[in-house]
């Protein structure tokens, strides 16, 4: 359920920032270890679902930033369009 909601949130961020479906992004997350492991384990799935060329977990960096909360998890998200 967390991955589904995370994907939905990132898709909304992309739409809000006028990114087209075919534009790829470099995405970063900052979160707790358990969520980090979940993201790392599902990196390939996430890259396909959200149009990311690169996904990194650790310190966030990117042009577009957001906070995402799901149940007791808090995730900081940032991405930039890859030109």
mmCIF file of C-alpha atoms in Angstrom:
data_model
loop_
_atom_site.group_PDB
_atom_site.id
_atom_site.type_symbol
_atom_site.label_atom_id
_atom_site.label_comp_id
_atom_site.label_asym_id
_atom_site.label_seq_id
_atom_site.Cartn_x
_atom_site.Cartn_y
_atom_site.Cartn_z
ATOM 1 C CA UNK A 1 0.000 0.000 0.000
ATOM 2 C CA UNK A 2 2.881 2.392 0.799
ATOM 3 C CA UNK A 3 4.457 2.003 -2.653
ATOM 4 C CA UNK A 4 1.117 2.619 -4.387
ATOM 5 C CA UNK A 5 0.531 5.823 -2.403
ATOM 6 C CA UNK A 6 4.123 6.956 -2.950
ATOM 7 C CA UNK A 7 3.764 6.479 -6.720
ATOM 8 C CA UNK A 8 0.479 8.397 -6.686
ATOM 9 C CA UNK A 9 2.097 11.254 -4.755
ATOM 10 C CA UNK A 10 5.054 11.470 -7.162
ATOM 11 C CA UNK A 11 2.720 11.398 -10.190
ATOM 12 C CA UNK A 12 0.797 14.316 -8.646
ATOM 13 C CA UNK A 13 4.095 16.182 -8.110
ATOM 14 C CA UNK A 14 5.017 15.595 -11.758
ATOM 15 C CA UNK A 15 1.614 16.880 -12.921
ATOM 16 C CA UNK A 16 1.730 19.919 -10.599
ATOM 17 C CA UNK A 17 5.139 20.832 -12.036
ATOM 18 C CA UNK A 18 3.987 20.410 -15.666
ATOM 19 C CA UNK A 19 6.142 17.395 -16.522
ATOM 20 C CA UNK A 20 4.987 15.359 -19.478
ATOM 21 C CA UNK A 21 4.588 11.576 -19.244
ATOM 22 C CA UNK A 22 7.606 10.947 -21.490
ATOM 23 C CA UNK A 23 9.952 13.259 -19.518
ATOM 24 C CA UNK A 24 12.273 11.350 -17.196
ATOM 25 C CA UNK A 25 13.364 12.416 -13.743
ATOM 26 C CA UNK A 26 16.181 11.849 -11.259
ATOM 27 C CA UNK A 27 14.464 11.086 -7.955
ATOM 28 C CA UNK A 28 15.798 11.117 -4.388
ATOM 29 C CA UNK A 29 14.246 10.014 -1.097
ATOM 30 C CA UNK A 30 15.145 10.565 2.541
ATOM 31 C CA UNK A 31 13.390 8.272 5.016
ATOM 32 C CA UNK A 32 13.781 5.675 7.777
ATOM 33 C CA UNK A 33 15.745 2.458 7.272
ATOM 34 C CA UNK A 34 12.702 0.198 6.874
ATOM 35 C CA UNK A 35 11.179 2.371 4.148
ATOM 36 C CA UNK A 36 14.604 2.834 2.537
ATOM 37 C CA UNK A 37 14.949 -0.953 2.268
ATOM 38 C CA UNK A 38 11.462 -1.211 0.725
ATOM 39 C CA UNK A 39 12.309 1.459 -1.871
ATOM 40 C CA UNK A 40 15.672 -0.157 -2.670
ATOM 41 C CA UNK A 41 13.999 -3.561 -3.099
ATOM 42 C CA UNK A 42 11.386 -2.102 -5.481
ATOM 43 C CA UNK A 43 13.612 0.352 -7.390
ATOM 44 C CA UNK A 44 13.011 -1.218 -10.802
ATOM 45 C CA UNK A 45 9.239 -1.210 -10.317
ATOM 46 C CA UNK A 46 9.314 2.418 -9.157
ATOM 47 C CA UNK A 47 11.483 3.586 -12.068
ATOM 48 C CA UNK A 48 8.993 2.097 -14.542
ATOM 49 C CA UNK A 49 5.901 3.460 -12.789
ATOM 50 C CA UNK A 50 7.091 7.040 -12.300
ATOM 51 C CA UNK A 51 9.355 7.595 -15.290
ATOM 52 C CA UNK A 52 12.562 7.903 -13.298
ATOM 53 C CA UNK A 53 15.953 7.355 -14.887
ATOM 54 C CA UNK A 54 17.692 7.345 -11.487
ATOM 55 C CA UNK A 55 16.482 6.727 -7.937
ATOM 56 C CA UNK A 56 18.654 7.347 -4.881
ATOM 57 C CA UNK A 57 17.873 7.009 -1.193
ATOM 58 C CA UNK A 58 19.776 9.184 1.246
ATOM 59 C CA UNK A 59 20.097 12.955 1.145
ATOM 60 C CA UNK A 60 17.485 14.556 -1.101
ATOM 61 C CA UNK A 61 18.373 16.865 -3.940
ATOM 62 C CA UNK A 62 16.349 18.199 -6.815
ATOM 63 C CA UNK A 63 14.379 21.092 -8.181
ATOM 64 C CA UNK A 64 10.957 19.871 -6.978
ATOM 65 C CA UNK A 65 10.588 18.907 -3.305
ATOM 66 C CA UNK A 66 7.806 17.474 -1.181
ATOM 67 C CA UNK A 67 7.055 15.694 2.085
ATOM 68 C CA UNK A 68 4.945 12.538 2.076
ATOM 69 C CA UNK A 69 3.386 10.900 5.128
ATOM 70 C CA UNK A 70 1.766 7.475 5.142
ATOM 71 C CA UNK A 71 0.605 5.912 8.394
ATOM 72 C CA UNK A 72 3.652 6.338 10.674
ATOM 73 C CA UNK A 73 6.144 6.844 7.811
ATOM 74 C CA UNK A 74 7.532 10.193 6.689
ATOM 75 C CA UNK A 75 9.363 10.469 3.380
ATOM 76 C CA UNK A 76 11.119 13.517 1.936
ATOM 77 C CA UNK A 77 11.081 13.496 -1.857
ATOM 78 C CA UNK A 78 12.943 15.591 -4.422
ATOM 79 C CA UNK A 79 13.416 15.263 -8.157
ATOM 80 C CA UNK A 80 14.665 17.100 -11.186
ATOM 81 C CA UNK A 81 13.779 16.671 -14.823
ATOM 82 C CA UNK A 82 16.542 15.008 -16.825
ATOM 83 C CA UNK A 83 17.199 17.124 -19.886
#
